[in-house]
mmCIF file of C-alpha atoms in Angstrom:
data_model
loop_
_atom_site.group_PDB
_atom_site.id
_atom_site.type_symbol
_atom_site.label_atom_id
_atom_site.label_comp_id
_atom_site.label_asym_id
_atom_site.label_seq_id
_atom_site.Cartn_x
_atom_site.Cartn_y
_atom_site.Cartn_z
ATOM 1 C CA UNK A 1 90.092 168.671 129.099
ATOM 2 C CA UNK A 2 87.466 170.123 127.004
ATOM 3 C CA UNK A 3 84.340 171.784 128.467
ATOM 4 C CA UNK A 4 82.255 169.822 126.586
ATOM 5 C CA UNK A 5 82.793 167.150 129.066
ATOM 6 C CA UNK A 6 80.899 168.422 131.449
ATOM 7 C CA UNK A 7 77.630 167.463 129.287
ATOM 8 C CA UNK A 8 78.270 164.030 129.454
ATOM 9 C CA UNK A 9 76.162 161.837 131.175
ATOM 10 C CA UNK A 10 76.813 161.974 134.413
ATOM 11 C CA UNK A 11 76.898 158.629 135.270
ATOM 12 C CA UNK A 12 80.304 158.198 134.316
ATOM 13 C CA UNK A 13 81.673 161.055 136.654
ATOM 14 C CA UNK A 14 81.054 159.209 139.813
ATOM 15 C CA UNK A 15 81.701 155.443 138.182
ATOM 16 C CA UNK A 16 84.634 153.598 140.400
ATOM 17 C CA UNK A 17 86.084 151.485 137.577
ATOM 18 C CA UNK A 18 85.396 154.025 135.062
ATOM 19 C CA UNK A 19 89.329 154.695 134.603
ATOM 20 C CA UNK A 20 89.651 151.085 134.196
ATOM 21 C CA UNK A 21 87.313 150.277 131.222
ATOM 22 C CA UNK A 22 87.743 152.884 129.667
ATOM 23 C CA UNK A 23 90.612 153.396 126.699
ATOM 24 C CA UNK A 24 90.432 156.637 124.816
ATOM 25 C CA UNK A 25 92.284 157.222 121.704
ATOM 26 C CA UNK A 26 94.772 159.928 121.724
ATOM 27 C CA UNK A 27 95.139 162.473 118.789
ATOM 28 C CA UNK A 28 98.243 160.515 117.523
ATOM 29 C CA UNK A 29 96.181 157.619 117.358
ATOM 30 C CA UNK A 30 93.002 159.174 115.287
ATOM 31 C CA UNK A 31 95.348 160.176 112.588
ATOM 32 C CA UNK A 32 96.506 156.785 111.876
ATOM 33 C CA UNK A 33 92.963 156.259 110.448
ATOM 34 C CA UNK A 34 92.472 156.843 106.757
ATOM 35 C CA UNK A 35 88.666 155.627 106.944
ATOM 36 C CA UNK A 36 85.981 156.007 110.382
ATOM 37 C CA UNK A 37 83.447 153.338 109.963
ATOM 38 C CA UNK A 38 80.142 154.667 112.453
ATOM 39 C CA UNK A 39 77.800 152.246 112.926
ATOM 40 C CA UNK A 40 73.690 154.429 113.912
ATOM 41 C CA UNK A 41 71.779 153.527 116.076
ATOM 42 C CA UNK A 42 73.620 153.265 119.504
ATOM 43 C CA UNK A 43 76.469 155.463 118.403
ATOM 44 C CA UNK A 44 74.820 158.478 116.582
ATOM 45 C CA UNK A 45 71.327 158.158 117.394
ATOM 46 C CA UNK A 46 68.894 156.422 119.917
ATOM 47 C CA UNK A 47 66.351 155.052 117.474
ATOM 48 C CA UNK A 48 64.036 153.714 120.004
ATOM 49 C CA UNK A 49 63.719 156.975 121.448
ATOM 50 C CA UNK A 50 64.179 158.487 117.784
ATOM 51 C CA UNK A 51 66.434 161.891 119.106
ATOM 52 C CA UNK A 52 70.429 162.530 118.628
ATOM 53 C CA UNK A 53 72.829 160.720 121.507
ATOM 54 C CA UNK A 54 74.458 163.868 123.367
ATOM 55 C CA UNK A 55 77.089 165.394 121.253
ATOM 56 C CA UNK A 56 77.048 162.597 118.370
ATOM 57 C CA UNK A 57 76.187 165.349 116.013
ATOM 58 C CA UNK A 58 78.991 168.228 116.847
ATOM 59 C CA UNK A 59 81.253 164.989 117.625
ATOM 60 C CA UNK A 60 80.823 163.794 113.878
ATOM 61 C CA UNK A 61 80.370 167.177 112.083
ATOM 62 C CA UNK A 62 83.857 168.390 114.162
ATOM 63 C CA UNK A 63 85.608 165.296 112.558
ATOM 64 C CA UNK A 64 84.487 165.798 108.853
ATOM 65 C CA UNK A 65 85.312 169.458 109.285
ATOM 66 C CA UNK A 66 88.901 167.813 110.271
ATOM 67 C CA UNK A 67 89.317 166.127 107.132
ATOM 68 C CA UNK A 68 88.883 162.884 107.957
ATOM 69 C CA UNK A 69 87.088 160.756 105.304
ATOM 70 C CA UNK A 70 83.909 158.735 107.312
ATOM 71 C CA UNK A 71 81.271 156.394 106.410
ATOM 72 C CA UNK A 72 78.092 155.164 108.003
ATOM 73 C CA UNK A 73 77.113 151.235 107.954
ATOM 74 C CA UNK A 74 73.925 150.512 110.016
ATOM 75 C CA UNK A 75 71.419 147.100 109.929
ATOM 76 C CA UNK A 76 68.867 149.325 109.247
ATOM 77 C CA UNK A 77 67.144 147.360 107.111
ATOM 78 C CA UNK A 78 63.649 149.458 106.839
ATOM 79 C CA UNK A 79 65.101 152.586 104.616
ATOM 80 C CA UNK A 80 66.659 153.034 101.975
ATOM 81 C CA UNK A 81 70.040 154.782 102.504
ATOM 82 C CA UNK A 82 68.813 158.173 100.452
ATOM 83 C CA UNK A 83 65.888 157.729 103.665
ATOM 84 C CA UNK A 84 68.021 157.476 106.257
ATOM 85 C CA UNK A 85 70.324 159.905 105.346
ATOM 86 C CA UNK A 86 67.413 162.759 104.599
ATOM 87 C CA UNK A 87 67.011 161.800 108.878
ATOM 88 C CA UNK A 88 70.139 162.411 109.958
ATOM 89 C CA UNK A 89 70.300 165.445 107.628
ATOM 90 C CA UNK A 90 67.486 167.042 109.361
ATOM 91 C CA UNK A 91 69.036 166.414 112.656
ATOM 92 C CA UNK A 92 71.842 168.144 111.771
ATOM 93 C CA UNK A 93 74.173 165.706 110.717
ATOM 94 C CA UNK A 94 76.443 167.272 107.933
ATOM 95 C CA UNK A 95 76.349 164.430 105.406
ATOM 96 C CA UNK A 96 77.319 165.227 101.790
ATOM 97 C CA UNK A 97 77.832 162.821 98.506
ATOM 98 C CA UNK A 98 81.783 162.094 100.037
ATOM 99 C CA UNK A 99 79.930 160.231 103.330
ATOM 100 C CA UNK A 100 78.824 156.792 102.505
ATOM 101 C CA UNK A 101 75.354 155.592 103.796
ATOM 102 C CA UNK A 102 75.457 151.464 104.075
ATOM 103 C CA UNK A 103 71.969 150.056 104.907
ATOM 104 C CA UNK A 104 71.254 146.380 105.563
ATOM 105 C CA UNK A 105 68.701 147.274 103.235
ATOM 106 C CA UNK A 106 71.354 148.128 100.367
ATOM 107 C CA UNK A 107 73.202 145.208 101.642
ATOM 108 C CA UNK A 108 69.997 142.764 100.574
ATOM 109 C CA UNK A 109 69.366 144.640 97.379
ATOM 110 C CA UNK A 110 73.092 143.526 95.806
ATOM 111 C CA UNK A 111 72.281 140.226 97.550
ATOM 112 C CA UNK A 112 69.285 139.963 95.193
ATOM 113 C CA UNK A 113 71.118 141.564 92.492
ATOM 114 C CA UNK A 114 74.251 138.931 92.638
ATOM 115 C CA UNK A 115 71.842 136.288 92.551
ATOM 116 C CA UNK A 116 69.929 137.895 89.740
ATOM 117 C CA UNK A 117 73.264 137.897 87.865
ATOM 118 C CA UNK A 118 74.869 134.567 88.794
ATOM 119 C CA UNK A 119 71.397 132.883 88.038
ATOM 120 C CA UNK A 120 71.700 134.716 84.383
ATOM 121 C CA UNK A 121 75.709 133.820 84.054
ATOM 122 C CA UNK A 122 75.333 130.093 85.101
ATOM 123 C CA UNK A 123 72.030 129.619 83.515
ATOM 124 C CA UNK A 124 73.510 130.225 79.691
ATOM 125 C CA UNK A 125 77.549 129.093 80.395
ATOM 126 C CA UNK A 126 78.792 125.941 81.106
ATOM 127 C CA UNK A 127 81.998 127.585 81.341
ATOM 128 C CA UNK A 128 81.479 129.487 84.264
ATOM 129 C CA UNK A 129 81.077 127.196 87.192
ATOM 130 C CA UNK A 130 78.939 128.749 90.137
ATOM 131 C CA UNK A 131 79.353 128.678 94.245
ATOM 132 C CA UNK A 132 76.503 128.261 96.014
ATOM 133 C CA UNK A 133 78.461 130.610 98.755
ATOM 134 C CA UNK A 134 78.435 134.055 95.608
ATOM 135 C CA UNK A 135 74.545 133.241 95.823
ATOM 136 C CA UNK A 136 74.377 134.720 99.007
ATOM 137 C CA UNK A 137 75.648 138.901 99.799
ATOM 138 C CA UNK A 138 79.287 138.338 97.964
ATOM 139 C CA UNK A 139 79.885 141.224 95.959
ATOM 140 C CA UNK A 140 80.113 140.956 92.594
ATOM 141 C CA UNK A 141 81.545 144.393 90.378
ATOM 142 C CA UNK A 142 79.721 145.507 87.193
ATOM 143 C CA UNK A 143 83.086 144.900 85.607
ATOM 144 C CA UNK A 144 83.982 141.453 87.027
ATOM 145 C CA UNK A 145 80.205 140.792 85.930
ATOM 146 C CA UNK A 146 80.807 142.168 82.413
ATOM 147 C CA UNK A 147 84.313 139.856 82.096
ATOM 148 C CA UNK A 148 81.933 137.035 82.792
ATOM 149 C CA UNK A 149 79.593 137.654 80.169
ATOM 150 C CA UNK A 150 82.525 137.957 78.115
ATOM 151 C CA UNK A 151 84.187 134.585 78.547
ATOM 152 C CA UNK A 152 80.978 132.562 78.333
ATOM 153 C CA UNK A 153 80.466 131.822 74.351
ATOM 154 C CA UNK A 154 76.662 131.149 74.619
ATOM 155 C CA UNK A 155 75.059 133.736 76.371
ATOM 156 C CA UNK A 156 71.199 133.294 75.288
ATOM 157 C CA UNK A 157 68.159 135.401 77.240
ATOM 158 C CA UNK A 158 67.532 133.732 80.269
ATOM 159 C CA UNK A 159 63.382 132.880 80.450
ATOM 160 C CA UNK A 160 62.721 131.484 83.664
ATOM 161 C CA UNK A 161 62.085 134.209 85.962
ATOM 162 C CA UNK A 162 63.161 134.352 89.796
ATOM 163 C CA UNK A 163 60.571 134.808 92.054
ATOM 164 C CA UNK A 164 61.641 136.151 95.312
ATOM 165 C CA UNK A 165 58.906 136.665 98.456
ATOM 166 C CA UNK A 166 59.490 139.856 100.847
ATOM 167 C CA UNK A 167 58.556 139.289 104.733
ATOM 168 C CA UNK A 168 58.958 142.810 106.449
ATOM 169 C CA UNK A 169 58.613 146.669 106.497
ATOM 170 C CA UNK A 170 56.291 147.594 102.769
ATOM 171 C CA UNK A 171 59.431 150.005 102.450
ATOM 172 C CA UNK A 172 62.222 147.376 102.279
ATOM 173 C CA UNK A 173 59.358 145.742 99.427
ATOM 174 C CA UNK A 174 59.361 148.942 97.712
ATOM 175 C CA UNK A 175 62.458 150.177 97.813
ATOM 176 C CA UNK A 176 63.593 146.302 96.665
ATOM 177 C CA UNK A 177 60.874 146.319 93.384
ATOM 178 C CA UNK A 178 61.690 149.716 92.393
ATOM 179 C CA UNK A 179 65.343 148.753 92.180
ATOM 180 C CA UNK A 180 65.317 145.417 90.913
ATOM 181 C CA UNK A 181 62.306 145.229 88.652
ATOM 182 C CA UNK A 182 63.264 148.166 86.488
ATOM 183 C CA UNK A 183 66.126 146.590 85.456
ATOM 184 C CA UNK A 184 65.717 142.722 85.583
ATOM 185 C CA UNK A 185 62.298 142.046 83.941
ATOM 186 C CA UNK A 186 62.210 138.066 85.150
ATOM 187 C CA UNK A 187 62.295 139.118 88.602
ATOM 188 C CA UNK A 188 59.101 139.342 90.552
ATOM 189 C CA UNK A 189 59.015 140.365 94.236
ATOM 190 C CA UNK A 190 55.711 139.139 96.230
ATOM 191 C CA UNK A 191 55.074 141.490 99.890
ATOM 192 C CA UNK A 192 53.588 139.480 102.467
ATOM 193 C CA UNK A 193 50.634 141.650 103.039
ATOM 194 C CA UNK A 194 49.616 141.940 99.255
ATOM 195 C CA UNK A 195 49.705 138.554 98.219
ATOM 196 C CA UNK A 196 48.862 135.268 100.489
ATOM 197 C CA UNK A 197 49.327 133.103 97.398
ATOM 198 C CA UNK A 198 52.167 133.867 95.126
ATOM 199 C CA UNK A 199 51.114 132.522 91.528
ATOM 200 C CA UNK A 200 54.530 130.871 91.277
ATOM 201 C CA UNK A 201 57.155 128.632 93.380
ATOM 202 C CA UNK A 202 59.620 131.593 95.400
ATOM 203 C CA UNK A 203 62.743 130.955 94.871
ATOM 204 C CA UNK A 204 63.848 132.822 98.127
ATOM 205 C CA UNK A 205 62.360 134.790 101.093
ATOM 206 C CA UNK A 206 63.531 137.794 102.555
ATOM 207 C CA UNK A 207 62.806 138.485 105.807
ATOM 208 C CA UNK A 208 63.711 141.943 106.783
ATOM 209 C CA UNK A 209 62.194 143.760 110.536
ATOM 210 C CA UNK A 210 58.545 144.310 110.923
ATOM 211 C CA UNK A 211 56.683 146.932 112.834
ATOM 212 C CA UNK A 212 55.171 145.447 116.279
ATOM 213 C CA UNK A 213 52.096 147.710 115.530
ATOM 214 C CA UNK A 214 51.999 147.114 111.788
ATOM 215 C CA UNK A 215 49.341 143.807 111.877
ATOM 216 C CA UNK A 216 52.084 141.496 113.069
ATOM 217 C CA UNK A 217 50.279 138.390 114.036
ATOM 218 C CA UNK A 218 48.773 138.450 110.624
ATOM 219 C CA UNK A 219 51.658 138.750 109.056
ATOM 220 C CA UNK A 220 53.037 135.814 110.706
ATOM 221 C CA UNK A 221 50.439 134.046 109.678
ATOM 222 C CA UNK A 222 50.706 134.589 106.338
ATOM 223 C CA UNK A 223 54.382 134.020 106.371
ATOM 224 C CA UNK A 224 53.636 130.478 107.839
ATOM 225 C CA UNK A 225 51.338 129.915 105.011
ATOM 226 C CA UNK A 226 54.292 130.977 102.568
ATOM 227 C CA UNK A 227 56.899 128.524 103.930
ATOM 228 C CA UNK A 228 54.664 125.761 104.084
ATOM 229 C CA UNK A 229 54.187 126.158 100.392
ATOM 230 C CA UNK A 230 57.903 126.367 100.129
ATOM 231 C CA UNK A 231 59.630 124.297 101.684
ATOM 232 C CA UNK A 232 62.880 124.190 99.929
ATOM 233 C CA UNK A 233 63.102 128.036 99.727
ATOM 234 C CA UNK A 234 66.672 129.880 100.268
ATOM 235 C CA UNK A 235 65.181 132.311 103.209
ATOM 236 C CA UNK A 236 67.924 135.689 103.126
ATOM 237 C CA UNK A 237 67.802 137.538 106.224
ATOM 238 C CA UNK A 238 67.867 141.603 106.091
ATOM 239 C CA UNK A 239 70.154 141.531 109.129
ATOM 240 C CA UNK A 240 70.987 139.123 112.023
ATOM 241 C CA UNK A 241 70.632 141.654 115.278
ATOM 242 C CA UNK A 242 69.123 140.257 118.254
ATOM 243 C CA UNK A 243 68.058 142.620 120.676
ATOM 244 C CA UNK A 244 70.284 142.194 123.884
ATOM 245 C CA UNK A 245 68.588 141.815 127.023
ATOM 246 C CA UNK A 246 69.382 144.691 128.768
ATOM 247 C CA UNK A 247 67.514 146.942 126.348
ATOM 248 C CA UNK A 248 63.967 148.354 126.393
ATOM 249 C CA UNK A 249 61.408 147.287 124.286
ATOM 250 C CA UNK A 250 61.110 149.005 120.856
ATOM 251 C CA UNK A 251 58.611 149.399 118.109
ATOM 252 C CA UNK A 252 59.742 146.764 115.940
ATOM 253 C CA UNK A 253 61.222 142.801 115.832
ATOM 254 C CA UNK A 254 64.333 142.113 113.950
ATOM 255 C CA UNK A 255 64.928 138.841 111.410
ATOM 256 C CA UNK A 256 65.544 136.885 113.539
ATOM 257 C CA UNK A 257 63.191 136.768 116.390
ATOM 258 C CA UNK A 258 60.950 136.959 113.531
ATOM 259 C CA UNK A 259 61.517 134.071 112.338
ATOM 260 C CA UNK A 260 61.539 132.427 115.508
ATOM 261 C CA UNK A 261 58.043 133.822 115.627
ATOM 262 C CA UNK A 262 56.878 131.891 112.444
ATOM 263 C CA UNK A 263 58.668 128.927 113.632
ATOM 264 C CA UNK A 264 56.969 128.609 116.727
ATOM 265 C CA UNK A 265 53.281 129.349 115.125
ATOM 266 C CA UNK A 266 54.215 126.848 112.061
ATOM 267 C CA UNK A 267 54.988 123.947 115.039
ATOM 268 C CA UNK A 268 51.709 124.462 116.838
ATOM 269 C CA UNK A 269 49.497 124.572 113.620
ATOM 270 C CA UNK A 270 51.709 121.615 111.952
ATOM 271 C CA UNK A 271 54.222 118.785 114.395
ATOM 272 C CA UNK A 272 55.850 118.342 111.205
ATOM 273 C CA UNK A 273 56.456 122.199 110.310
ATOM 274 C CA UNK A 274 59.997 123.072 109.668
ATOM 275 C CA UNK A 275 61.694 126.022 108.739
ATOM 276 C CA UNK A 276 63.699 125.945 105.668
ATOM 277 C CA UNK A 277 67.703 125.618 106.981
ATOM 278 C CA UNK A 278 69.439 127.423 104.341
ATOM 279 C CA UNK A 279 69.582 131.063 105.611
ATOM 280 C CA UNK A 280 71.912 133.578 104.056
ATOM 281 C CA UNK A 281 72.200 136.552 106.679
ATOM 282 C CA UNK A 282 73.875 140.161 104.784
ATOM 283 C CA UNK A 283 74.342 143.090 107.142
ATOM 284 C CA UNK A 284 77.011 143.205 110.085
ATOM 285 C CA UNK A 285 78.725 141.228 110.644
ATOM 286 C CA UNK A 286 78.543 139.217 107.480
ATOM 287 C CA UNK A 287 79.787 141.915 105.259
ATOM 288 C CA UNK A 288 83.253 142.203 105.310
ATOM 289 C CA UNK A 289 83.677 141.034 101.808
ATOM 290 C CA UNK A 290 82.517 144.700 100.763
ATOM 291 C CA UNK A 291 85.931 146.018 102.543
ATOM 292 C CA UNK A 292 87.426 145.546 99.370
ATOM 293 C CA UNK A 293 84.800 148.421 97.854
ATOM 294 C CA UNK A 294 86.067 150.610 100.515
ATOM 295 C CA UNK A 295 89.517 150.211 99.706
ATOM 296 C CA UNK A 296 88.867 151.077 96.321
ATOM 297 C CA UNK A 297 86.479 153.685 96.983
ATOM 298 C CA UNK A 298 88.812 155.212 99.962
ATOM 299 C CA UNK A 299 91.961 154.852 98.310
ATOM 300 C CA UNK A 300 93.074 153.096 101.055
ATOM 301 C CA UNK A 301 96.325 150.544 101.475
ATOM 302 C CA UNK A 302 95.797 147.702 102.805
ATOM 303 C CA UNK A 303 98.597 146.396 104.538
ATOM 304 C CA UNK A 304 99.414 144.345 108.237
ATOM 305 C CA UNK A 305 95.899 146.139 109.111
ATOM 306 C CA UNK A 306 93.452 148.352 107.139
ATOM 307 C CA UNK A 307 93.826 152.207 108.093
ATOM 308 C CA UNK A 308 90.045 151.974 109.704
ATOM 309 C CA UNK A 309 88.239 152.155 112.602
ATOM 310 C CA UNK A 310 84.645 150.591 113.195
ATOM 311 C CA UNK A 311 82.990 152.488 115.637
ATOM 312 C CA UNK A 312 80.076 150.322 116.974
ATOM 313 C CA UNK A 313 78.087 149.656 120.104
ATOM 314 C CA UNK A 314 77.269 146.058 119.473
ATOM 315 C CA UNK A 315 79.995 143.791 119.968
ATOM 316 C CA UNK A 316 78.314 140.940 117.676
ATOM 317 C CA UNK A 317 78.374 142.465 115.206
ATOM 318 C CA UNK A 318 80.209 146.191 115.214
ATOM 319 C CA UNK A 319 83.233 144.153 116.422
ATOM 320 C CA UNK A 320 83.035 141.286 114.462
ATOM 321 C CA UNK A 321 82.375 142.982 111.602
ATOM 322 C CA UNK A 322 86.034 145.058 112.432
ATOM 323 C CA UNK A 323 87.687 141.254 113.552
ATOM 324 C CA UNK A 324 86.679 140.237 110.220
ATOM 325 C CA UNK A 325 87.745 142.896 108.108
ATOM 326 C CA UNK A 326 91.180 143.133 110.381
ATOM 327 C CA UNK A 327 91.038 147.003 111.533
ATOM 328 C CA UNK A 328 90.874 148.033 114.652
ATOM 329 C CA UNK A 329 87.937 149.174 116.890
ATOM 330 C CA UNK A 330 86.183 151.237 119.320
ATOM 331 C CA UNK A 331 83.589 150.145 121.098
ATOM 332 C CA UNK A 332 80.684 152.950 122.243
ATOM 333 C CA UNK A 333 79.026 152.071 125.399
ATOM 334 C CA UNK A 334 75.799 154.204 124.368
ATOM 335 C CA UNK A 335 73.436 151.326 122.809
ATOM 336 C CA UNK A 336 73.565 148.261 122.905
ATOM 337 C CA UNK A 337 76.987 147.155 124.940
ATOM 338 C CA UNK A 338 76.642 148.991 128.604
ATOM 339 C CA UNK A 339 79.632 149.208 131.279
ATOM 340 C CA UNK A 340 77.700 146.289 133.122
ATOM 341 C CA UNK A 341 78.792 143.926 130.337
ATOM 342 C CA UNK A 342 82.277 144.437 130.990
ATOM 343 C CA UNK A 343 82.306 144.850 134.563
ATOM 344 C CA UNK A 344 80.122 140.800 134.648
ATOM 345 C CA UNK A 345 82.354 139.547 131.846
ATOM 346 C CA UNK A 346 80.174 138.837 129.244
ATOM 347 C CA UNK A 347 82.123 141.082 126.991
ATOM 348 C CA UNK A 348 86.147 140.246 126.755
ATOM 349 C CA UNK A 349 87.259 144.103 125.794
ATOM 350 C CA UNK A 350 91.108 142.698 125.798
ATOM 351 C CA UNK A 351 91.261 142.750 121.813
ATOM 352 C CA UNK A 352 89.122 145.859 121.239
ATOM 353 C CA UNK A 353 91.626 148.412 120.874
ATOM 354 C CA UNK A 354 89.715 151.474 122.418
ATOM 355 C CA UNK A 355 86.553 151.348 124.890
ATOM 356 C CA UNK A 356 84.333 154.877 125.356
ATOM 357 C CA UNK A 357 81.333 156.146 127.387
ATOM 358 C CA UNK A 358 80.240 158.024 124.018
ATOM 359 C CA UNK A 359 81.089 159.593 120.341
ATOM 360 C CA UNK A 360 82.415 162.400 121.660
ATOM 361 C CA UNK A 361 85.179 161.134 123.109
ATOM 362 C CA UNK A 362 86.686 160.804 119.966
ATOM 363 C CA UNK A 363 86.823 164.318 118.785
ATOM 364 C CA UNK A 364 85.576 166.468 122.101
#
């Protein structure tokens, strides 16, 4: 047993049942994996108290120094990946160009970009025929784009613009504009706390987290104001978390009790207010169509299962996320999912294939 396990919390050296919940994978296990999917916050990091989880850093940096190829896919949907991993760089995280950085925020930028591209292929081809379902986070390749553009005969420049509205952090806006609007110039992106009254329909919302101490009642105001206006709107959420009970408050409110916020302030201004119901949600667990761009990227061979493990903390969306892209999982009972939930039931642990207190028992 290593002498590392000592630092632990020490909660889980006097637990009864701990030998019960908890299954560790062995050595021969870990080297089935071609790919380690961490999810952040709960796993690496506790970013309401923003400091390193104990031994999450020598934990990861010990399994890169292995060999083993690893990526990071997080609902942060705040900071741009190049932002988030400058963080865990500086707390000592040894992250280099091979180590992937997935943000919910990346995840809503080629959300926007598909549409942005499927709006310009089915605008000018009536022989491409278009899904409402690839106008939502579906990946779409620059060379399965170009092979579009290639088959349809009357590809003309498209003139009406898309007009999408941002409802969160003014970093989502900007990293968002300085992405899109470079390279699409009919695309205009509104931010909620700039501009009241868009000079043009939106075509879709986004509605990414918003900082509790960042005017938040007047943003939801204003957002109440936008969705009255547009009714019909296509509203994309950043991410779908919902912050379980059993954790503390933090600084800022996710999607979707954001919305719930604007819902409930639309109804008591308005009877007749109602939220627009077609939301498109990209983050975990909705992204398992981009396990094909890990295959690809990771060399990997996908066969009965794919050589991966998710390492999450949140079992709606961590595990789902794994269900969904059939690999197997290990569930971290640092964040979000604590041994309470198993020991009352309300998480089934039966198909999860390994349960831990922490990171570390993976590589300590």
């Amino acid at each position: 047993m290593s002498s590392n396990f000592l630092l632990r919390p020490f909660r889980w050296l006097f637990s009864n049942n701990i030998s019960d919940l908890i299954k560790r994978p062995s050595d021969e296990n870990m080297k089935l994996y071609k790919l380690l999917i961490f999810s952040l916050d709960g796993v690496l990091i506790d970013k309401m108290n923003s400091k390193v989880l104990p031994l999450a850093v020598e934990t990861f940096n010990k399994l890169k120094s292995i060999g083993y190829r690893m990526c990071i896919i997080t609902n942060e949907c705040r900071y741009s990946p190049k932002r988030v991993r400058k963080d865990l760089v500086f707390l000592g995280f040894d992250l280099d160009s091979s180590i992937d950085i997935i943000t919910a925020s990346s995840l809503t930028l080629i959300s926007l970009t598909n549409i942005l591209k499927w709006r310009h292929v089915s605008n000018n081809s009536s022989n491409i025929s278009s899904n409402p379902d690839n106008l939502s986070s579906k990946y779409i390749s620059r060379k399965s784009y170009n092979n579009m553009l290639n088959e349809a005969s009357d590809i003309k420049p498209v003139v009406s613009a898309t007009h999408f509205g941002i409802i969160g952090n003014v970093n989502l806006y900007n990293y968002l504009r300085n992405s899109i609007c470079k390279k699409y110039r009919n695309a205009h992106l509104y931010y909620i706390e700039d501009c009241i009254n868009p000079s043009r329909k939106l075509d879709y919302i986004v509605v990414g987290s918003v900082n509790i101490d960042n005017n938040l009642d007047k943003i939801v105001e204003n957002s109440v104001r936008w969705f009255r206006e547009n009714s019909t709107v296509s509203v994309i959420l950043a991410h779908s978390d919902i912050m379980p009970e059993n954790r503390k408050s933090v600084k800022y409110i996710n999607p979707i009790p954001l919305i719930n916020k604007i819902d409930e302030l639309g109804k008591s201004l308005d009877k007749d207010f109602k939220m627009p119901s077609d939301k498109i949600a990209v983050g975990k667990p909705y992204c398992s169509e981009f396990i094909d761009k890990f295959i690809e990227r990771y060399d990997l061979k996908k066969e009965e299962k794919l050589p991966a493990l998710v390492i999450g903390d949140d079992y709606n969306a961590d595990m789902k996320f794994a269900f969904s892209a059939n690999c197997d999982k290990c569930l971290v009972l640092s964040g979000n999912t604590q041994i309470s939930d198993i020991e009352s039931k309300k998480i089934n642990t039966d198909d999860i294939e390994f349960v831990v207190p922490d990171v570390s028992y993976l590589g300590l």
